Coordinates of C-alpha atoms in Angstrom, one line a residue:
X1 CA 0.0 0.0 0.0
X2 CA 1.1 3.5 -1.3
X3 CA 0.9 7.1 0.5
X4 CA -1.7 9.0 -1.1
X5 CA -1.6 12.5 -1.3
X6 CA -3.6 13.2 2.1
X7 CA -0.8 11.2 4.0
X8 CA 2.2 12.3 2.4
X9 CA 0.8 15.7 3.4
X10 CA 0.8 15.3 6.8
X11 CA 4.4 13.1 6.9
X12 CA 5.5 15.6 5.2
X13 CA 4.7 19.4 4.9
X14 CA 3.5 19.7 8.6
X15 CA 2.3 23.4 8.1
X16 CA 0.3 23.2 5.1
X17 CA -1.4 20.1 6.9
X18 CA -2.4 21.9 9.7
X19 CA -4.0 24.7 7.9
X20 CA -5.7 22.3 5.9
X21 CA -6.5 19.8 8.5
X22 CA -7.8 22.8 11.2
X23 CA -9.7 25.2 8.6
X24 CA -12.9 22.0 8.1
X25 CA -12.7 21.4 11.8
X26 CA -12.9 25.1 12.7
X27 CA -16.0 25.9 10.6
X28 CA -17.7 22.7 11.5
X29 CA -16.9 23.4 15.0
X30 CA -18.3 26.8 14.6
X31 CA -21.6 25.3 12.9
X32 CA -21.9 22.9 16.1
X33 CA -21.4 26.0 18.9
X34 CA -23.5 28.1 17.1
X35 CA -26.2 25.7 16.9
X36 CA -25.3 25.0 20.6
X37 CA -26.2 29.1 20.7
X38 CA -29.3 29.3 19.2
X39 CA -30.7 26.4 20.9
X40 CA -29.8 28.5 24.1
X41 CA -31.5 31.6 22.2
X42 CA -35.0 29.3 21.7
X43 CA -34.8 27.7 25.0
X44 CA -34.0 31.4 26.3
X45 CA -37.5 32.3 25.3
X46 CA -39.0 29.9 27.6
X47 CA -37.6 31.7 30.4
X48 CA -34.3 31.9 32.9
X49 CA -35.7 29.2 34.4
X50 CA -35.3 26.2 31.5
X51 CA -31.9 27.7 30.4
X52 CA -30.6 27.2 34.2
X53 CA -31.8 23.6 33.3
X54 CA -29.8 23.4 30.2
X55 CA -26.8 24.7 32.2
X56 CA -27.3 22.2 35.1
X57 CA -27.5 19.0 32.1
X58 CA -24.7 20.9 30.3
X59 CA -21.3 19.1 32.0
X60 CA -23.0 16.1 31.9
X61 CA -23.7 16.1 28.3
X62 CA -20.3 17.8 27.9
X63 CA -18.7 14.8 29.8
X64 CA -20.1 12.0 27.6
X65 CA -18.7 14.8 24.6
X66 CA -15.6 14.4 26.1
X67 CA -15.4 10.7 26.6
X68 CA -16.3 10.4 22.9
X69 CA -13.5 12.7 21.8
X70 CA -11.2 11.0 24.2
X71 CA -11.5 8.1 22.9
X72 CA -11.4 9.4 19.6
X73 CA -8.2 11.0 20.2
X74 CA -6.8 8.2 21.3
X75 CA -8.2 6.4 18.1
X76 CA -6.5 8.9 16.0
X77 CA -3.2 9.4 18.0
X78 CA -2.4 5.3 17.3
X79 CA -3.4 5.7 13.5
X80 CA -1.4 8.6 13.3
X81 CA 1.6 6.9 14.3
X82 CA 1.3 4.4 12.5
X83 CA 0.7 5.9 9.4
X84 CA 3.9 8.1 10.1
X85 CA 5.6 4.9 11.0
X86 CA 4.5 3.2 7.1
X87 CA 2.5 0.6 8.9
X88 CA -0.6 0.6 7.2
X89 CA -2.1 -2.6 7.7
X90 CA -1.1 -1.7 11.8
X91 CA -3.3 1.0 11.1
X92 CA -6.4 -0.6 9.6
X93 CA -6.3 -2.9 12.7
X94 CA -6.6 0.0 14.9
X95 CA -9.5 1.3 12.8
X96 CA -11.2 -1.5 13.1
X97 CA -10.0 -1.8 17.1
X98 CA -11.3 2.1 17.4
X99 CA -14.8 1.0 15.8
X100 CA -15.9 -1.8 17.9
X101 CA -14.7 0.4 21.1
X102 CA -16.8 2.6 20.4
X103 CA -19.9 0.5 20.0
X104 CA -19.1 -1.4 24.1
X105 CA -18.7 1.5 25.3
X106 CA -21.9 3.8 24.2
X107 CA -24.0 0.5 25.4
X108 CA -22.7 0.5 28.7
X109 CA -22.5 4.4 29.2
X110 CA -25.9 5.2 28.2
X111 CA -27.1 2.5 30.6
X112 CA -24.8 3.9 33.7
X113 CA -26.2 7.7 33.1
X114 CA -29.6 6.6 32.5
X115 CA -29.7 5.3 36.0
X116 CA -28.1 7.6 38.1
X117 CA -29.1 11.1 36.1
X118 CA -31.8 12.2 38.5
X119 CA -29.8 11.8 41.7
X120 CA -26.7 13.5 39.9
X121 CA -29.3 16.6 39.0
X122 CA -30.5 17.3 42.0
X123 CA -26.9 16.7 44.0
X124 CA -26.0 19.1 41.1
X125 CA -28.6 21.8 42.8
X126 CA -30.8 22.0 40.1
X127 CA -33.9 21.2 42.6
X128 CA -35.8 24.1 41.6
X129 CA -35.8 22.9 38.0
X130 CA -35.5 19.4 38.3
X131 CA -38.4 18.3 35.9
X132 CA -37.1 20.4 32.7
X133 CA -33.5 19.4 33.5
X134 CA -34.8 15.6 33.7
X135 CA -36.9 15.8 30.5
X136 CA -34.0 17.4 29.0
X137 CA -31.3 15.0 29.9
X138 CA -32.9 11.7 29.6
X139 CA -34.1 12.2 25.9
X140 CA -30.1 13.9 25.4
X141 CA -28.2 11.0 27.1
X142 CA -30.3 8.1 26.0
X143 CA -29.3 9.2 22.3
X144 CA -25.4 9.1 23.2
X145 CA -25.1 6.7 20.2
X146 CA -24.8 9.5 18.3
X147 CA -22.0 11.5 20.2
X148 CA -19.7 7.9 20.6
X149 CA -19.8 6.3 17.0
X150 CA -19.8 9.7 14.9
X151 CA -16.6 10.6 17.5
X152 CA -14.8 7.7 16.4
X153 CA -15.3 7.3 12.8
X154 CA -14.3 11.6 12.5
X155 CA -10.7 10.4 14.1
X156 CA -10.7 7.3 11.9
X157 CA -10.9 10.0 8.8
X158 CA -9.0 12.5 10.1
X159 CA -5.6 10.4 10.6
X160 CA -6.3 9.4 7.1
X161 CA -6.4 13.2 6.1
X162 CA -9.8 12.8 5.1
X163 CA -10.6 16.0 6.9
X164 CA -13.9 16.7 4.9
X165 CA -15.5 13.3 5.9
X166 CA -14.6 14.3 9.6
X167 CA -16.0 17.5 9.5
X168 CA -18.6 18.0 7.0
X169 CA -21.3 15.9 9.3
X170 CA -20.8 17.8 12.2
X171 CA -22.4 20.7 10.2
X172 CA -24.8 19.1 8.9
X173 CA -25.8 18.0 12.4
X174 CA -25.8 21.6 13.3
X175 CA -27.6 23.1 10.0
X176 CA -30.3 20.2 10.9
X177 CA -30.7 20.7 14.4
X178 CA -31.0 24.4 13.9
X179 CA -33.9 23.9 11.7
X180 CA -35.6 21.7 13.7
X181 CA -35.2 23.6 17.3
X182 CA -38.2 25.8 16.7
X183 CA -40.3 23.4 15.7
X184 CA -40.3 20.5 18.0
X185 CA -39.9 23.6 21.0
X186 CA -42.6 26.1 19.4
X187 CA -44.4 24.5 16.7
X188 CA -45.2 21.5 18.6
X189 CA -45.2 22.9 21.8
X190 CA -42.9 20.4 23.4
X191 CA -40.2 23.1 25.0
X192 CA -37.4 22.0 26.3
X193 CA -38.0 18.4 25.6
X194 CA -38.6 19.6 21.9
X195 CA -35.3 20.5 22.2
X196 CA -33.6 17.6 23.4
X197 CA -35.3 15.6 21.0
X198 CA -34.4 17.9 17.6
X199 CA -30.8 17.3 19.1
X200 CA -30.5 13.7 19.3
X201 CA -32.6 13.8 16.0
X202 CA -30.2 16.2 14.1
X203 CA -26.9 14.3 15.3
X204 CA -28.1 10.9 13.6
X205 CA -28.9 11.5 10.5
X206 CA -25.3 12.4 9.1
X207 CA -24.1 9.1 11.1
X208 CA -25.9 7.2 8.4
X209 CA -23.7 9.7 5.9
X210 CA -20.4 8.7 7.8
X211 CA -20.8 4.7 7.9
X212 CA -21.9 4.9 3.9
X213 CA -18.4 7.3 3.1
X214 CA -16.9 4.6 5.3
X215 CA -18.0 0.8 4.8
X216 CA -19.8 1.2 1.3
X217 CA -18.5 3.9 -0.6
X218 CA -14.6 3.0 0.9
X219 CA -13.4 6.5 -0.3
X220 CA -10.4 6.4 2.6
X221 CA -6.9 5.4 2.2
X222 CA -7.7 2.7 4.9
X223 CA -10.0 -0.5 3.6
X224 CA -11.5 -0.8 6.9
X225 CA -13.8 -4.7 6.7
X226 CA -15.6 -5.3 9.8
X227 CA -15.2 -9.3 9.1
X228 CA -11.8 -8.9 9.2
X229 CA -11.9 -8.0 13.0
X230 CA -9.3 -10.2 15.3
X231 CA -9.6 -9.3 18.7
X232 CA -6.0 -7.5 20.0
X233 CA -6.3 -6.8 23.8
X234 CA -3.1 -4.9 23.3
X235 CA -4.7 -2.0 20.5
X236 CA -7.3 -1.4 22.2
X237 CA -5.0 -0.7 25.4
X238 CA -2.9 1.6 22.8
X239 CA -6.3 3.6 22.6
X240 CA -7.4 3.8 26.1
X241 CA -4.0 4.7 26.8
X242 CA -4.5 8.1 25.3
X243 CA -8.3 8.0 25.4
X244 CA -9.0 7.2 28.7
X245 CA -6.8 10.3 30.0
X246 CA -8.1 12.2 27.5
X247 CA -12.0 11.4 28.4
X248 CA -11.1 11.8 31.9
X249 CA -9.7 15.7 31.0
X250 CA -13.3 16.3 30.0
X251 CA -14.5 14.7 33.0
X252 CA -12.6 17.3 35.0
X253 CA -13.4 20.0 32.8
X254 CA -17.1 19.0 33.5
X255 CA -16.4 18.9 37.3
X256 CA -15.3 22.0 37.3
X257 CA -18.7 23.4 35.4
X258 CA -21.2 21.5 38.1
X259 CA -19.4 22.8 40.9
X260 CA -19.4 26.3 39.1
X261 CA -22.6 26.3 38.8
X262 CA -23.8 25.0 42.4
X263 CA -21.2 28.0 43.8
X264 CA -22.6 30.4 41.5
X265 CA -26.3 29.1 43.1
X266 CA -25.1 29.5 46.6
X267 CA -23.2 33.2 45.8
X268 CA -25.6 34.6 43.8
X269 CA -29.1 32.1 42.6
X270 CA -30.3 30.2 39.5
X271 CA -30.3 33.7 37.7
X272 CA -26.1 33.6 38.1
X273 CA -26.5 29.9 36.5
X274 CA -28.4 30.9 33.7
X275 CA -26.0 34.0 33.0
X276 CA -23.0 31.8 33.0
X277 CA -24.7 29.0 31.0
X278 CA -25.4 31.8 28.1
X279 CA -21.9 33.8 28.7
X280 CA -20.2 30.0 28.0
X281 CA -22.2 29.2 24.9
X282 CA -21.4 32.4 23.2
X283 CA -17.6 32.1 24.4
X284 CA -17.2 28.6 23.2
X285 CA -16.6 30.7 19.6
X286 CA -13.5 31.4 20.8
X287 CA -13.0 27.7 21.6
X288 CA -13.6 26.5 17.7
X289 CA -10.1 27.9 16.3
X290 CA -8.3 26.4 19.2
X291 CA -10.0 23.3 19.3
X292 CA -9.4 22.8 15.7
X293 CA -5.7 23.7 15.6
X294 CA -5.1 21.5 18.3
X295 CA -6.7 18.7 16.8
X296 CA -4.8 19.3 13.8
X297 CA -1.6 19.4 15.7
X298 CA -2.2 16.1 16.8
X299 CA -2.6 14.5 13.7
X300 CA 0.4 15.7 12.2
X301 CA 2.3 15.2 15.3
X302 CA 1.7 12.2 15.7
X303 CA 2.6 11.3 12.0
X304 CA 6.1 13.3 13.3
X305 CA 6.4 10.7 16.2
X306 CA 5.8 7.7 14.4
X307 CA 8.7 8.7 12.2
X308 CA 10.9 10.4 14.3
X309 CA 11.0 13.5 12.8
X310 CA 11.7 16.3 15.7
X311 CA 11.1 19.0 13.2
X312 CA 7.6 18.4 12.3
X313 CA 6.9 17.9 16.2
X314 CA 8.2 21.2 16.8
X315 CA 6.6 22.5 13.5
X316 CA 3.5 21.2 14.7
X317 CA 4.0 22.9 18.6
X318 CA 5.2 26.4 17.7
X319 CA 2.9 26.7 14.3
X320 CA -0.2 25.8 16.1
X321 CA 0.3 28.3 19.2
X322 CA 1.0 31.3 16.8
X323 CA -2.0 30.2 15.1
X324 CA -4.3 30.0 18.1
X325 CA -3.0 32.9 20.0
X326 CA -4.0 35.1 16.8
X327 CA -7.2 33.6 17.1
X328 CA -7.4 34.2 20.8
X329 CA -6.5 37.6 21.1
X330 CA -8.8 38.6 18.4
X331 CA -11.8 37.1 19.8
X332 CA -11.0 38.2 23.3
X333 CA -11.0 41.8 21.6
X334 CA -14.4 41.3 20.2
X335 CA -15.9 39.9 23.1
X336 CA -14.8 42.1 25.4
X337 CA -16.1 45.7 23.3
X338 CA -19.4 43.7 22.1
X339 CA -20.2 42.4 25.4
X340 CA -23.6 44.6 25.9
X341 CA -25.1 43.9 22.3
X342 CA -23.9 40.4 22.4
X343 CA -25.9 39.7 25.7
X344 CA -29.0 40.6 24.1
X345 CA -29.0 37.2 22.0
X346 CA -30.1 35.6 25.5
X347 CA -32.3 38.5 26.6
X348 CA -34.3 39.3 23.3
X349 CA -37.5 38.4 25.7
X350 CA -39.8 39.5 28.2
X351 CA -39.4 36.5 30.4
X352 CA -35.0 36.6 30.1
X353 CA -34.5 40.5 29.9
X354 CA -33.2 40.6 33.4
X355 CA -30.3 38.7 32.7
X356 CA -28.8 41.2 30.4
X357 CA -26.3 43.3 32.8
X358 CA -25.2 39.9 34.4
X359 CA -24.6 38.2 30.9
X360 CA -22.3 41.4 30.0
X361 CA -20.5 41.7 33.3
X362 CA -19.6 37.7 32.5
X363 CA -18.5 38.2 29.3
X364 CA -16.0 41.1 29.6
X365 CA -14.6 39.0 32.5
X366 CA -14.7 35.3 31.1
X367 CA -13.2 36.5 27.8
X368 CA -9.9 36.6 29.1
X369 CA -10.2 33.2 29.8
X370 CA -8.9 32.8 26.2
X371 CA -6.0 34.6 25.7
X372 CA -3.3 31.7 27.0
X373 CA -5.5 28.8 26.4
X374 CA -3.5 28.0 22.9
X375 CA -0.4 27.5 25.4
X376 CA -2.6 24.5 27.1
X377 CA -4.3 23.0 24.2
X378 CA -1.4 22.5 22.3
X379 CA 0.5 21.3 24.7
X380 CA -2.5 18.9 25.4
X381 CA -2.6 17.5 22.3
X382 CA 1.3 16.8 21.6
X383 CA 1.2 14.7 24.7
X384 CA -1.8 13.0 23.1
X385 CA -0.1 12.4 20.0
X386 CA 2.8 10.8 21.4
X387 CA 0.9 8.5 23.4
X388 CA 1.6 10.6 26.4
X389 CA -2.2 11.1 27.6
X390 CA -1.5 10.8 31.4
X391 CA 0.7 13.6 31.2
X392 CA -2.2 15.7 29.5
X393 CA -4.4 14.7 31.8
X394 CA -2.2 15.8 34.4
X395 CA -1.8 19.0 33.8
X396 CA -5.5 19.6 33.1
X397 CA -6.0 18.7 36.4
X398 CA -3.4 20.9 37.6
X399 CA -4.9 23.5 35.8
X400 CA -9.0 23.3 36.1
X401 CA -9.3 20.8 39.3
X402 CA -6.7 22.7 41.3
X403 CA -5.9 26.6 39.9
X404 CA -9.0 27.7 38.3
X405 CA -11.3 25.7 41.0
X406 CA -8.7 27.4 44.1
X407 CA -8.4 30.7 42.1
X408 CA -12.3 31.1 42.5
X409 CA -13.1 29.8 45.7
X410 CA -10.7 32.6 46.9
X411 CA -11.8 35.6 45.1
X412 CA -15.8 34.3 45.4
X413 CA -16.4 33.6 48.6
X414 CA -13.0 34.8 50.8
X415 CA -12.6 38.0 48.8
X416 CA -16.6 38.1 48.5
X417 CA -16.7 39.1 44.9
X418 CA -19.5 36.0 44.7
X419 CA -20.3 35.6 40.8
X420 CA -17.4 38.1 39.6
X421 CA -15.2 36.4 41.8
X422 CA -16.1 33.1 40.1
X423 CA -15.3 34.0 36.7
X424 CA -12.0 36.1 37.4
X425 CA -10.9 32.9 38.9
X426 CA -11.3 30.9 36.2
X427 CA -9.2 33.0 34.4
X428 CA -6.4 33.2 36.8
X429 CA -6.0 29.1 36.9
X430 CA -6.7 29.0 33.1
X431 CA -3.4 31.7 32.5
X432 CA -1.0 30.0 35.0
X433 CA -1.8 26.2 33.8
X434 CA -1.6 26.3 30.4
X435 CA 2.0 28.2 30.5
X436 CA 3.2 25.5 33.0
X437 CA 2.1 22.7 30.6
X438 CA 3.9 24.9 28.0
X439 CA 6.9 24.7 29.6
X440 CA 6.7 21.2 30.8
X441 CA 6.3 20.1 26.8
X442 CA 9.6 21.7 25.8
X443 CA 11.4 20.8 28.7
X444 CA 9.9 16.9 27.8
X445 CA 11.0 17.1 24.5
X446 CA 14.3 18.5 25.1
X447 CA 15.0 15.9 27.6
X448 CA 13.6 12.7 24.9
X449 CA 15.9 14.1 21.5
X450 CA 17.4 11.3 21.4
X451 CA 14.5 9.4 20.8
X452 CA 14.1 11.1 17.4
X453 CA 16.4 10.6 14.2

């Protein structure tokens, strides 16, 4: 079997494959947060009240996200390699490894969260609005089938360079959800179960468009035959090695939300939840670029450290910081002068009007929260791609379990700056993590140069 063009590309010219790897996942990303904005907007018009429900089922959601993309990262880290390494048929095995992986573990998930979702809510705090967070959530988690599989098969193209096939679902999923939001919500006068039930809806009809591209049409540089499947204990520890760390990153990450939230309910009520919940949504903008690059990053980095090629790692670092601090600063810029008109996209109505100060005090606050977070993510994600996910994971928990959750106990409740406090915090522990894990990576890499040609 032959490089095609899409691999040679990322073995080879690490730059050009990162711009073409991160420009899809960008604008897909950027379909799927701002469908994940005006869902808020619709649900928004139903009152404070069922958008502090969204924000309480958010982390959860967010973590089964996360364990998906874990999973997937891991999946596309061991690819990688061994597509940089010229092991091809290695790398089908994988594929094929990363698929069935995917299908235990969205059986057994769904099953665990479908069980213990109600108790979770309401240790969460969101006893006021228990019944719209639980008609939310169980609709949303039972249809985690289409978070796991489309996850997996996305990293599966992407460490073919099939970028498009990666990416162009996850828009679709967005365009269709977008559509459908005001009609199951309005239209059919289902609210925020409509909701829940135009997203799981929306996210599985371009799954059907993913297993064709993959399994019938076979347009990929990897044949990837399901009958072919021998079990190998030892690839699918390869994945977990970097996906389990990776999955557990978004578990913190999801942690950190839910006990956000609960402080923000103690400091200042459910009014401070919803506020935040909207202030995140329309922040996560800033998130696409980075997430993209990062991803990107790891792909090609990975392809560097299957074939020992120090150069393209460090290609792959330093491009993909200058990149994403670009992206940062400008969005933290916009953000932070737009804050006012921008809060009226969760305050258009009579019944969420009040929550247009608090939305701009978070923004101008939160958007900092940006500006060093390239430093992190890419740092993240070269760890990742070398098979190194417990160090990632580390330093996530350094950074959001430790800094950012110390860094706003301090300023919300000793300082008593209550929901400012909170968000200045974040900041603070987002800043001094990701330059530590910044550091770390070059001192790693310095210190493993031998390991490369």
């Amino acid at each position: 079997m032959e490089a095609n063009e899409d691999i040679d590309l990322i073995v080879n010219h690490p730059k050009k494959a990162i711009n073409k790897l991160a420009i899809p996942i960008i604008i897909s990303n950027l379909f799927m947060i701002l469908n994940n904005i005006i869902d808020g907007i619709w649900v928004a018009g139903l009152g404070a009240g069922p958008l502090a429900a969204i924000g309480f089922v958010t982390p959860l959601f967010l973590t089964l996200v996360g364990f998906a993309n874990g999973l997937g990262a891991g999946s596309n880290s061991l690819i990688a390699r061994h597509i940089g390494a010229e092991k091809y048929e290695s790398a089908g095995n994988g594929a094929i490894h990363s698929i069935m992986l995917s299908i235990i573990v969205t059986i057994i998930t769904t099953i665990i969260i479908l069980i213990v979702l109600k108790p979770l809510l309401y240790q969460m705090g969101a006893g006021e609005v228990i019944t719209d967070a639980s008609n939310y959530g169980y609709i949303v988690m039972a249809g985690s089938y289409s978070l796991f599989l489309p996850a997996m098969l996305s990293a599966i193209f992407r460490a073919q360079g099939k970028i498009k096939y990666a990416s162009y679902p996850l828009m679709y999923t967005a365009i269709i959800n977008m559509i459908l939001d005001p009609i199951f919500i309005y239209v059919l006068n289902l609210g925020i179960t409509g909701a829940a039930i135009a997203t799981v809806i929306a996210a599985t009809i371009p799954l059907f468009q993913m297993i064709y591209w993959m399994f019938i049409k076979r347009d990929v540089f990897l044949k990837i035959k399901m009958k072919e499947y021998k079990r190998d204990l030892n690839i699918y520890k390869d994945i977990l090695v970097v996906g389990v760390p990776a999955s557990l990153e978004q578990f913190v990450l999801s942690f950190v939300s839910i006990l956000m939230n609960y402080w923000l309910t103690l400091l200042s009520g459910t009014i401070a939840v919803a506020s935040y919940t909207a202030t995140w949504r329309l922040l996560s903008v800033g998130f696409a670029p980075l997430i993209g690059i990062g991803v990107a990053s790891l792909t090609v980095a990975g392809a560097a450290y299957g074939a020992k090629n120090y150069e393209n790692m460090k290609t792959a670092e330093n491009y993909g910081i200058k990149v994403g601090l670009i992206s940062s600063v400008a969005i933290c810029l916009l953000c932070f002068v737009f804050a006012e008109p921008l809060s009226h996209i969760f305050a258009y109505s009579a019944n969420s009007v009040v929550l247009s100060q608090r939305i701009t005090e978070a923004i101008q606050i939160l958007c900092f929260f940006l500006l060093l977070m390239p430093f992190g993510i890419i740092a993240g994600n070269l760890f990742q791609s070398m098979g190194k996910g417990t160090i990632a994971l580390i330093f996530t928990i350094l950074r959001a379990l430790l800094l950012e959750i110390i860094f706003a106990g301090l300023f919300g409740f000793v300082f008593g700056l209550k929901d400012i406090g909170i968000y200045a915090g974040l900041v603070c522990g987002m800043a001094v993590g990701s330059v530590v894990s910044y550091f770390y990576l070059n001192y790693y890499l310095k210190k493993h140069r031998d390991y490369f040609n």
